[in-house]
Amino acid sequence: MIVTLRETTSTNDYAKKLAGCDVESFTTVVAHKQTAGKGRLGRSFDSPEDDGIYMSIIIYPDMKPEAVSAITIVAAMSVKNALVKVLEEVVSEESGQGGDKASDALRIKWPNDIVTCGKKICGILTEASMSGGTVKYMVVGIGVNVNNDSFADGLDDKAISLKQLSGQTFDKKGIIDEIISSFKKYYAIYEQKQNLQFMIDEYNASLVHTGMQVNILNGADSFQGICEGVDETGALVVRQQEHAEVTRVISGEVSVRGVYGYV
Ligand code: BTN
């Protein structure tokens, strides 16, 4: 079921209320506009009317608690593939040929931003409700820059839309359906296996930082190292020096930056 709203503060907050009423798994809240869209690490997510997709998918993870955090990685992989598919469709319709390199440009910035040309095209915020050590429900909030021609003050350097990337205008409903279907497919496998082994190579091949020097920022603390990709739990593996032990960086308060700029 898809619940469509003209406007809400945050589709994640609306979805959390619905999840408390035990609506069915994969119920999705979509809004044309958010007045208080939320990003990771307490940031806000600019959500102008109609240009973007603002959606939250409700799930009830039936898995060991320590497996829940990697759902954010599963979400990134599935949304990235959905966006690649819709980009390939418009490019091949336009050129009459099979998909073109525009779609290869999409990459994942750990844990779950989707980036291209050094800018963010999609952000994901997962939020879980815990009770007595188990997860009651989780909402997977997805914001995609779709038909934006520009962004609010200061964001043009950091954000890009599918339209700016491809020169085409997109039907948002088709993208929403593709995202839900891709997420259902990956999530079904993850829920059964409860580790990322089945998609780890695909994820690491999509990761913008694999093999590159990164800055790991945790409040006032930071360190640099070479990013070796994620392990089967979704932790980012960073080697600080050649032959040195690796550090496993857990998603949460940490953010990762390439040594140059936003990505
Ligand atoms: C990020 O970039 O840090 C994550 C952004 C997540 C934005 C989406 S839009 C739909 C859902 N509702 C929210 O308030 N946030 C997520």
PDB file of C-alpha atoms and ligand atoms in Angstrom:
ATOM      1  CA  MET A   1       0.000   0.000   0.000  1.00  0.00           C
ATOM      2  CA  ILE A   2       1.230   3.511  -0.823  1.00  0.00           C
ATOM      3  CA  VAL A   3      -0.070   6.414   1.285  1.00  0.00           C
ATOM      4  CA  THR A   4       0.359   9.675  -0.628  1.00  0.00           C
ATOM      5  CA  LEU A   5       0.334  13.024   1.180  1.00  0.00           C
ATOM      6  CA  ARG A   6       0.354  16.534  -0.208  1.00  0.00           C
ATOM      7  CA  GLU A   7       2.592  17.721   2.647  1.00  0.00           C
ATOM      8  CA  THR A   8       3.957  16.396   5.915  1.00  0.00           C
ATOM      9  CA  THR A   9       6.731  17.290   8.330  1.00  0.00           C
ATOM     10  CA  SER A  10       8.699  14.112   7.555  1.00  0.00           C
ATOM     11  CA  THR A  11       7.515  10.913   5.865  1.00  0.00           C
ATOM     12  CA  ASN A  12       9.658   8.998   8.387  1.00  0.00           C
ATOM     13  CA  ASP A  13       7.674  10.484  11.276  1.00  0.00           C
ATOM     14  CA  TYR A  14       4.356   9.778   9.536  1.00  0.00           C
ATOM     15  CA  ALA A  15       5.478   6.215   8.754  1.00  0.00           C
ATOM     16  CA  LYS A  16       6.489   5.633  12.397  1.00  0.00           C
ATOM     17  CA  LYS A  17       2.944   6.512  13.486  1.00  0.00           C
ATOM     18  CA  LEU A  18       1.498   4.119  10.899  1.00  0.00           C
ATOM     19  CA  ALA A  19       3.916   1.359  11.933  1.00  0.00           C
ATOM     20  CA  GLY A  20       2.627   1.703  15.493  1.00  0.00           C
ATOM     21  CA  CYS A  21      -0.799   0.681  14.092  1.00  0.00           C
ATOM     22  CA  ASP A  22       0.644  -2.551  12.599  1.00  0.00           C
ATOM     23  CA  VAL A  23       0.062  -1.690   8.950  1.00  0.00           C
ATOM     24  CA  GLU A  24       1.375  -4.298   6.542  1.00  0.00           C
ATOM     25  CA  SER A  25       5.065  -4.661   5.739  1.00  0.00           C
ATOM     26  CA  PHE A  26       6.310  -2.457   2.860  1.00  0.00           C
ATOM     27  CA  THR A  27       3.518   0.086   3.383  1.00  0.00           C
ATOM     28  CA  THR A  28       5.090   3.225   1.958  1.00  0.00           C
ATOM     29  CA  VAL A  29       4.431   6.874   2.792  1.00  0.00           C
ATOM     30  CA  VAL A  30       5.113   9.356  -0.018  1.00  0.00           C
ATOM     31  CA  ALA A  31       4.837  13.146   0.283  1.00  0.00           C
ATOM     32  CA  HIS A  32       5.013  15.842  -2.399  1.00  0.00           C
ATOM     33  CA  LYS A  33       6.661  18.138   0.139  1.00  0.00           C
ATOM     34  CA  GLN A  34       8.252  17.824   3.601  1.00  0.00           C
ATOM     35  CA  THR A  35       8.363  20.807   5.927  1.00  0.00           C
ATOM     36  CA  ALA A  36      10.910  19.232   8.318  1.00  0.00           C
ATOM     37  CA  GLY A  37      12.711  16.568   6.281  1.00  0.00           C
ATOM     38  CA  LYS A  38      15.421  14.834   8.314  1.00  0.00           C
ATOM     39  CA  GLY A  39      18.874  13.642   7.275  1.00  0.00           C
ATOM     40  CA  ARG A  40      21.497  11.507   9.010  1.00  0.00           C
ATOM     41  CA  LEU A  41      23.513  12.809  11.955  1.00  0.00           C
ATOM     42  CA  GLY A  42      20.759  15.259  12.968  1.00  0.00           C
ATOM     43  CA  ARG A  43      20.921  17.213   9.727  1.00  0.00           C
ATOM     44  CA  SER A  44      17.876  18.498   7.844  1.00  0.00           C
ATOM     45  CA  PHE A  45      16.933  17.324   4.355  1.00  0.00           C
ATOM     46  CA  ASP A  46      15.724  20.065   2.031  1.00  0.00           C
ATOM     47  CA  SER A  47      12.451  18.819   0.497  1.00  0.00           C
ATOM     48  CA  PRO A  48      11.021  21.334  -2.003  1.00  0.00           C
ATOM     49  CA  GLU A  49       7.538  20.765  -3.390  1.00  0.00           C
ATOM     50  CA  ASP A  50       7.224  18.261  -6.253  1.00  0.00           C
ATOM     51  CA  ASP A  51      10.859  18.207  -7.456  1.00  0.00           C
ATOM     52  CA  GLY A  52      11.994  15.281  -5.345  1.00  0.00           C
ATOM     53  CA  ILE A  53      10.812  11.927  -4.060  1.00  0.00           C
ATOM     54  CA  TYR A  54      10.284  11.777  -0.292  1.00  0.00           C
ATOM     55  CA  MET A  55       9.256   8.295   0.755  1.00  0.00           C
ATOM     56  CA  SER A  56       9.455   5.978   3.776  1.00  0.00           C
ATOM     57  CA  ILE A  57       9.011   2.203   3.639  1.00  0.00           C
ATOM     58  CA  ILE A  58       7.821   0.379   6.778  1.00  0.00           C
ATOM     59  CA  ILE A  59       9.244  -3.053   7.651  1.00  0.00           C
ATOM     60  CA  TYR A  60       9.123  -5.324  10.698  1.00  0.00           C
ATOM     61  CA  PRO A  61      12.558  -6.989  10.717  1.00  0.00           C
ATOM     62  CA  ASP A  62      12.307 -10.572  11.924  1.00  0.00           C
ATOM     63  CA  MET A  63      15.997 -11.040  12.664  1.00  0.00           C
ATOM     64  CA  LYS A  64      18.646 -10.982  15.366  1.00  0.00           C
ATOM     65  CA  PRO A  65      19.074  -7.393  16.694  1.00  0.00           C
ATOM     66  CA  GLU A  66      22.723  -7.128  15.592  1.00  0.00           C
ATOM     67  CA  ALA A  67      21.677  -7.750  11.969  1.00  0.00           C
ATOM     68  CA  VAL A  68      19.291  -4.804  11.853  1.00  0.00           C
ATOM     69  CA  SER A  69      21.779  -1.963  11.323  1.00  0.00           C
ATOM     70  CA  ALA A  70      22.973  -3.359   7.967  1.00  0.00           C
ATOM     71  CA  ILE A  71      19.477  -2.902   6.516  1.00  0.00           C
ATOM     72  CA  THR A  72      20.698   0.594   5.746  1.00  0.00           C
ATOM     73  CA  ILE A  73      23.348  -0.953   3.447  1.00  0.00           C
ATOM     74  CA  VAL A  74      20.705  -3.189   1.821  1.00  0.00           C
ATOM     75  CA  ALA A  75      18.569  -0.093   1.227  1.00  0.00           C
ATOM     76  CA  ALA A  76      21.441   1.775  -0.440  1.00  0.00           C
ATOM     77  CA  MET A  77      22.209  -1.120  -2.782  1.00  0.00           C
ATOM     78  CA  SER A  78      18.604  -1.609  -3.791  1.00  0.00           C
ATOM     79  CA  VAL A  79      17.884   2.108  -4.319  1.00  0.00           C
ATOM     80  CA  LYS A  80      21.091   2.563  -6.302  1.00  0.00           C
ATOM     81  CA  ASN A  81      20.089  -0.276  -8.634  1.00  0.00           C
ATOM     82  CA  ALA A  82      16.566   1.117  -9.020  1.00  0.00           C
ATOM     83  CA  LEU A  83      17.988   4.515 -10.024  1.00  0.00           C
ATOM     84  CA  VAL A  84      20.426   2.902 -12.458  1.00  0.00           C
ATOM     85  CA  LYS A  85      17.479   1.104 -14.075  1.00  0.00           C
ATOM     86  CA  VAL A  86      15.347   4.229 -14.504  1.00  0.00           C
ATOM     87  CA  LEU A  87      18.326   6.179 -15.838  1.00  0.00           C
ATOM     88  CA  GLU A  88      19.107   3.429 -18.350  1.00  0.00           C
ATOM     89  CA  GLU A  89      15.491   3.441 -19.500  1.00  0.00           C
ATOM     90  CA  VAL A  90      15.417   7.164 -20.299  1.00  0.00           C
ATOM     91  CA  VAL A  91      18.841   7.112 -21.887  1.00  0.00           C
ATOM     92  CA  SER A  92      17.963   4.163 -24.140  1.00  0.00           C
ATOM     93  CA  GLU A  93      14.550   5.664 -25.044  1.00  0.00           C
ATOM     94  CA  GLU A  94      16.286   8.872 -25.994  1.00  0.00           C
ATOM     95  CA  SER A  95      19.149   7.352 -27.979  1.00  0.00           C
ATOM     96  CA  GLY A  96      17.402   4.188 -29.186  1.00  0.00           C
ATOM     97  CA  GLN A  97      20.347   2.213 -27.800  1.00  0.00           C
ATOM     98  CA  GLY A  98      20.984   0.133 -24.730  1.00  0.00           C
ATOM     99  CA  GLY A  99      21.911   1.888 -21.472  1.00  0.00           C
ATOM    100  CA  ASP A 100      24.712   4.330 -21.560  1.00  0.00           C
ATOM    101  CA  LYS A 101      27.516   5.314 -19.230  1.00  0.00           C
ATOM    102  CA  ALA A 102      25.397   7.976 -17.456  1.00  0.00           C
ATOM    103  CA  SER A 103      24.003   5.265 -15.207  1.00  0.00           C
ATOM    104  CA  ASP A 104      27.445   3.780 -14.450  1.00  0.00           C
ATOM    105  CA  ALA A 105      28.248   7.096 -12.804  1.00  0.00           C
ATOM    106  CA  LEU A 106      26.040   6.376  -9.778  1.00  0.00           C
ATOM    107  CA  ARG A 107      28.034   5.337  -6.714  1.00  0.00           C
ATOM    108  CA  ILE A 108      27.342   4.727  -3.021  1.00  0.00           C
ATOM    109  CA  LYS A 109      28.974   6.860  -0.354  1.00  0.00           C
ATOM    110  CA  TRP A 110      29.044   4.705   2.790  1.00  0.00           C
ATOM    111  CA  PRO A 111      26.794   3.911   4.358  1.00  0.00           C
ATOM    112  CA  ASN A 112      23.908   4.968   2.203  1.00  0.00           C
ATOM    113  CA  ASP A 113      24.181   8.179   0.186  1.00  0.00           C
ATOM    114  CA  ILE A 114      23.975   7.805  -3.563  1.00  0.00           C
ATOM    115  CA  VAL A 115      26.307  10.184  -5.345  1.00  0.00           C
ATOM    116  CA  THR A 116      27.379  11.148  -8.829  1.00  0.00           C
ATOM    117  CA  CYS A 117      29.773  13.774 -10.207  1.00  0.00           C
ATOM    118  CA  GLY A 118      30.950  14.432  -6.627  1.00  0.00           C
ATOM    119  CA  LYS A 119      27.415  15.389  -5.467  1.00  0.00           C
ATOM    120  CA  LYS A 120      24.548  13.700  -3.626  1.00  0.00           C
ATOM    121  CA  ILE A 121      21.551  12.528  -5.676  1.00  0.00           C
ATOM    122  CA  CYS A 122      19.839  10.471  -2.952  1.00  0.00           C
ATOM    123  CA  GLY A 123      19.994  10.207   0.837  1.00  0.00           C
ATOM    124  CA  ILE A 124      18.615   7.474   3.061  1.00  0.00           C
ATOM    125  CA  LEU A 125      17.686   7.691   6.740  1.00  0.00           C
ATOM    126  CA  THR A 126      16.673   4.453   8.493  1.00  0.00           C
ATOM    127  CA  GLU A 127      15.056   4.679  11.911  1.00  0.00           C
ATOM    128  CA  ALA A 128      14.165   1.739  14.150  1.00  0.00           C
ATOM    129  CA  SER A 129      11.881   1.382  17.147  1.00  0.00           C
ATOM    130  CA  MET A 130      13.291  -0.969  19.783  1.00  0.00           C
ATOM    131  CA  SER A 131      11.459  -2.682  22.611  1.00  0.00           C
ATOM    132  CA  GLY A 132      13.123  -4.997  25.128  1.00  0.00           C
ATOM    133  CA  GLY A 133      16.151  -5.558  22.878  1.00  0.00           C
ATOM    134  CA  THR A 134      14.114  -6.424  19.791  1.00  0.00           C
ATOM    135  CA  VAL A 135      13.105  -4.290  16.866  1.00  0.00           C
ATOM    136  CA  LYS A 136       9.397  -3.497  16.667  1.00  0.00           C
ATOM    137  CA  TYR A 137       9.606  -1.809  13.285  1.00  0.00           C
ATOM    138  CA  MET A 138      11.935   0.101  11.029  1.00  0.00           C
ATOM    139  CA  VAL A 139      11.270   2.894   8.552  1.00  0.00           C
ATOM    140  CA  VAL A 140      13.548   3.296   5.565  1.00  0.00           C
ATOM    141  CA  GLY A 141      13.330   6.948   4.501  1.00  0.00           C
ATOM    142  CA  ILE A 142      14.523   7.734   1.000  1.00  0.00           C
ATOM    143  CA  GLY A 143      14.941  11.172  -0.536  1.00  0.00           C
ATOM    144  CA  VAL A 144      15.808  11.406  -4.241  1.00  0.00           C
ATOM    145  CA  ASN A 145      16.565  14.606  -6.150  1.00  0.00           C
ATOM    146  CA  VAL A 146      14.547  13.985  -9.309  1.00  0.00           C
ATOM    147  CA  ASN A 147      13.401  16.964 -11.391  1.00  0.00           C
ATOM    148  CA  ASN A 148      15.248  19.771  -9.556  1.00  0.00           C
ATOM    149  CA  ASP A 149      16.784  22.452 -11.791  1.00  0.00           C
ATOM    150  CA  SER A 150      18.602  24.009  -8.833  1.00  0.00           C
ATOM    151  CA  PHE A 151      18.907  23.700  -5.054  1.00  0.00           C
ATOM    152  CA  ALA A 152      18.520  25.971  -2.027  1.00  0.00           C
ATOM    153  CA  ASP A 153      21.338  28.298  -0.982  1.00  0.00           C
ATOM    154  CA  GLY A 154      24.690  26.617  -0.684  1.00  0.00           C
ATOM    155  CA  LEU A 155      23.472  23.199  -1.858  1.00  0.00           C
ATOM    156  CA  ASP A 156      24.245  23.489  -5.589  1.00  0.00           C
ATOM    157  CA  ASP A 157      27.838  22.415  -4.884  1.00  0.00           C
ATOM    158  CA  LYS A 158      26.716  19.329  -2.997  1.00  0.00           C
ATOM    159  CA  ALA A 159      23.461  18.173  -4.621  1.00  0.00           C
ATOM    160  CA  ILE A 160      22.449  17.041  -8.100  1.00  0.00           C
ATOM    161  CA  SER A 161      19.186  15.697  -9.573  1.00  0.00           C
ATOM    162  CA  LEU A 162      18.415  12.923 -12.045  1.00  0.00           C
ATOM    163  CA  LYS A 163      17.257  15.669 -14.430  1.00  0.00           C
ATOM    164  CA  GLN A 164      20.525  17.589 -14.132  1.00  0.00           C
ATOM    165  CA  LEU A 165      22.456  14.363 -14.663  1.00  0.00           C
ATOM    166  CA  SER A 166      20.539  13.124 -17.706  1.00  0.00           C
ATOM    167  CA  GLY A 167      18.811  16.173 -19.206  1.00  0.00           C
ATOM    168  CA  GLN A 168      15.473  14.319 -18.934  1.00  0.00           C
ATOM    169  CA  THR A 169      12.358  14.883 -16.797  1.00  0.00           C
ATOM    170  CA  PHE A 170      11.216  11.823 -14.829  1.00  0.00           C
ATOM    171  CA  ASP A 171       7.875  10.319 -13.832  1.00  0.00           C
ATOM    172  CA  LYS A 172       8.236  10.026 -10.054  1.00  0.00           C
ATOM    173  CA  LYS A 173       5.609   7.271  -9.679  1.00  0.00           C
ATOM    174  CA  GLY A 174       7.646   4.939 -11.913  1.00  0.00           C
ATOM    175  CA  ILE A 175      10.762   5.570  -9.808  1.00  0.00           C
ATOM    176  CA  ILE A 176       8.895   4.984  -6.532  1.00  0.00           C
ATOM    177  CA  ASP A 177       7.553   1.642  -7.807  1.00  0.00           C
ATOM    178  CA  GLU A 178      11.026   0.620  -8.986  1.00  0.00           C
ATOM    179  CA  ILE A 179      12.572   1.502  -5.595  1.00  0.00           C
ATOM    180  CA  ILE A 180       9.951  -0.477  -3.654  1.00  0.00           C
ATOM    181  CA  SER A 181      10.326  -3.493  -5.916  1.00  0.00           C
ATOM    182  CA  SER A 182      14.151  -3.437  -5.768  1.00  0.00           C
ATOM    183  CA  PHE A 183      14.135  -3.016  -1.969  1.00  0.00           C
ATOM    184  CA  LYS A 184      11.683  -5.927  -1.539  1.00  0.00           C
ATOM    185  CA  LYS A 185      13.960  -8.168  -3.608  1.00  0.00           C
ATOM    186  CA  TYR A 186      17.181  -7.419  -1.680  1.00  0.00           C
ATOM    187  CA  TYR A 187      15.470  -7.287   1.711  1.00  0.00           C
ATOM    188  CA  ALA A 188      13.877 -10.726   1.250  1.00  0.00           C
ATOM    189  CA  ILE A 189      17.330 -12.268   0.790  1.00  0.00           C
ATOM    190  CA  TYR A 190      18.864 -10.285   3.648  1.00  0.00           C
ATOM    191  CA  GLU A 191      16.066 -11.193   6.057  1.00  0.00           C
ATOM    192  CA  GLN A 192      16.701 -14.851   5.351  1.00  0.00           C
ATOM    193  CA  LYS A 193      20.538 -14.757   5.476  1.00  0.00           C
ATOM    194  CA  GLN A 194      21.038 -11.951   8.021  1.00  0.00           C
ATOM    195  CA  ASN A 195      24.427 -11.061   6.626  1.00  0.00           C
ATOM    196  CA  LEU A 196      25.594  -9.130   3.574  1.00  0.00           C
ATOM    197  CA  GLN A 197      27.700 -11.854   1.955  1.00  0.00           C
ATOM    198  CA  PHE A 198      25.266 -12.219  -0.966  1.00  0.00           C
ATOM    199  CA  MET A 199      25.713  -8.575  -2.057  1.00  0.00           C
ATOM    200  CA  ILE A 200      29.060  -7.560  -0.583  1.00  0.00           C
ATOM    201  CA  ASP A 201      30.963  -7.643  -3.894  1.00  0.00           C
ATOM    202  CA  GLU A 202      28.241  -5.687  -5.647  1.00  0.00           C
ATOM    203  CA  TYR A 203      28.135  -3.091  -2.846  1.00  0.00           C
ATOM    204  CA  ASN A 204      31.913  -2.686  -2.677  1.00  0.00           C
ATOM    205  CA  ALA A 205      32.103  -2.320  -6.462  1.00  0.00           C
ATOM    206  CA  SER A 206      29.567   0.525  -6.140  1.00  0.00           C
ATOM    207  CA  LEU A 207      31.321   2.230  -3.236  1.00  0.00           C
ATOM    208  CA  VAL A 208      32.823   5.563  -4.230  1.00  0.00           C
ATOM    209  CA  HIS A 209      35.740   5.232  -1.776  1.00  0.00           C
ATOM    210  CA  THR A 210      36.928   1.671  -2.314  1.00  0.00           C
ATOM    211  CA  GLY A 211      40.735   1.760  -2.614  1.00  0.00           C
ATOM    212  CA  MET A 212      40.863   5.486  -1.833  1.00  0.00           C
ATOM    213  CA  GLN A 213      42.192   7.526   1.068  1.00  0.00           C
ATOM    214  CA  VAL A 214      39.373   8.647   3.368  1.00  0.00           C
ATOM    215  CA  ASN A 215      38.898  10.825   6.444  1.00  0.00           C
ATOM    216  CA  ILE A 216      36.789   9.209   9.143  1.00  0.00           C
ATOM    217  CA  LEU A 217      35.133  11.914  11.238  1.00  0.00           C
ATOM    218  CA  ASN A 218      33.647  11.150  14.639  1.00  0.00           C
ATOM    219  CA  GLY A 219      32.878  14.417  16.396  1.00  0.00           C
ATOM    220  CA  ALA A 220      36.218  15.999  17.258  1.00  0.00           C
ATOM    221  CA  ASP A 221      38.118  12.762  16.473  1.00  0.00           C
ATOM    222  CA  SER A 222      39.269  11.856  13.016  1.00  0.00           C
ATOM    223  CA  PHE A 223      41.705   9.542  11.279  1.00  0.00           C
ATOM    224  CA  GLN A 224      42.760   8.801   7.721  1.00  0.00           C
ATOM    225  CA  GLY A 225      43.240   5.501   5.961  1.00  0.00           C
ATOM    226  CA  ILE A 226      42.607   3.507   2.817  1.00  0.00           C
ATOM    227  CA  CYS A 227      39.033   2.294   2.447  1.00  0.00           C
ATOM    228  CA  GLU A 228      38.853  -1.442   1.749  1.00  0.00           C
ATOM    229  CA  GLY A 229      35.047  -1.648   1.467  1.00  0.00           C
ATOM    230  CA  VAL A 230      32.497  -3.093   3.898  1.00  0.00           C
ATOM    231  CA  ASP A 231      32.535  -6.440   5.686  1.00  0.00           C
ATOM    232  CA  GLU A 232      29.545  -8.786   5.927  1.00  0.00           C
ATOM    233  CA  THR A 233      28.101  -6.747   8.844  1.00  0.00           C
ATOM    234  CA  GLY A 234      28.182  -3.473   6.903  1.00  0.00           C
ATOM    235  CA  ALA A 235      31.101  -1.964   8.872  1.00  0.00           C
ATOM    236  CA  LEU A 236      33.539   0.065   6.757  1.00  0.00           C
ATOM    237  CA  VAL A 237      37.004  -1.478   6.767  1.00  0.00           C
ATOM    238  CA  VAL A 238      39.761   1.165   6.828  1.00  0.00           C
ATOM    239  CA  ARG A 239      43.506   0.402   6.839  1.00  0.00           C
ATOM    240  CA  GLN A 240      45.493   3.218   8.432  1.00  0.00           C
ATOM    241  CA  GLN A 241      48.883   2.231   7.011  1.00  0.00           C
ATOM    242  CA  GLU A 242      50.196  -0.499   4.784  1.00  0.00           C
ATOM    243  CA  HIS A 243      50.479  -3.739   6.834  1.00  0.00           C
ATOM    244  CA  ALA A 244      48.666  -2.097   9.750  1.00  0.00           C
ATOM    245  CA  GLU A 245      45.637  -3.593  11.442  1.00  0.00           C
ATOM    246  CA  VAL A 246      42.380  -2.507   9.945  1.00  0.00           C
ATOM    247  CA  THR A 247      39.764  -0.455  11.798  1.00  0.00           C
ATOM    248  CA  ARG A 248      36.098  -1.447  11.391  1.00  0.00           C
ATOM    249  CA  VAL A 249      34.023   1.715  11.337  1.00  0.00           C
ATOM    250  CA  ILE A 250      30.436   1.250  12.468  1.00  0.00           C
ATOM    251  CA  SER A 251      27.705   3.396  10.980  1.00  0.00           C
ATOM    252  CA  GLY A 252      26.145   5.843  13.410  1.00  0.00           C
ATOM    253  CA  GLU A 253      27.741   9.067  14.458  1.00  0.00           C
ATOM    254  CA  VAL A 254      30.610   8.650  12.038  1.00  0.00           C
ATOM    255  CA  SER A 255      30.853  10.319   8.646  1.00  0.00           C
ATOM    256  CA  VAL A 256      33.310   9.533   5.914  1.00  0.00           C
ATOM    257  CA  ARG A 257      34.833  11.997   3.483  1.00  0.00           C
ATOM    258  CA  GLY A 258      37.277  11.552   0.696  1.00  0.00           C
ATOM    259  CA  VAL A 259      40.345  13.602   1.309  1.00  0.00           C
ATOM    260  CA  TYR A 260      38.961  16.135  -1.206  1.00  0.00           C
ATOM    261  CA  GLY A 261      35.511  17.773  -0.799  1.00  0.00           C
ATOM    262  CA  TYR A 262      32.068  16.353  -0.003  1.00  0.00           C
ATOM    263  CA  VAL A 263      32.659  12.987  -1.658  1.00  0.00           C
TER     264      VAL A 263
HETATM  265  C1  BTN B   1      20.662  12.103   4.444  1.00  0.00           C
HETATM  266  O1  BTN B   1      20.974  12.568   3.348  1.00  0.00           O
HETATM  267  O2  BTN B   1      21.365  12.324   5.453  1.00  0.00           O
HETATM  268  C2  BTN B   1      19.438  11.274   4.556  1.00  0.00           C
HETATM  269  C3  BTN B   1      18.268  11.965   3.935  1.00  0.00           C
HETATM  270  C4  BTN B   1      16.977  11.175   4.032  1.00  0.00           C
HETATM  271  C5  BTN B   1      15.818  11.973   3.496  1.00  0.00           C
HETATM  272  C6  BTN B   1      14.560  11.169   3.444  1.00  0.00           C
HETATM  273  S1  BTN B   1      13.277  12.018   2.582  1.00  0.00           S
HETATM  274  C7  BTN B   1      12.122  10.870   3.126  1.00  0.00           C
HETATM  275  C8  BTN B   1      12.452  10.552   4.571  1.00  0.00           C
HETATM  276  N1  BTN B   1      11.855  11.511   5.464  1.00  0.00           N
HETATM  277  C9  BTN B   1      12.762  12.232   6.115  1.00  0.00           C
HETATM  278  O3  BTN B   1      12.503  13.130   6.938  1.00  0.00           O
HETATM  279  N2  BTN B   1      13.993  11.858   5.744  1.00  0.00           N
HETATM  280  C10 BTN B   1      13.955  10.782   4.786  1.00  0.00           C
END
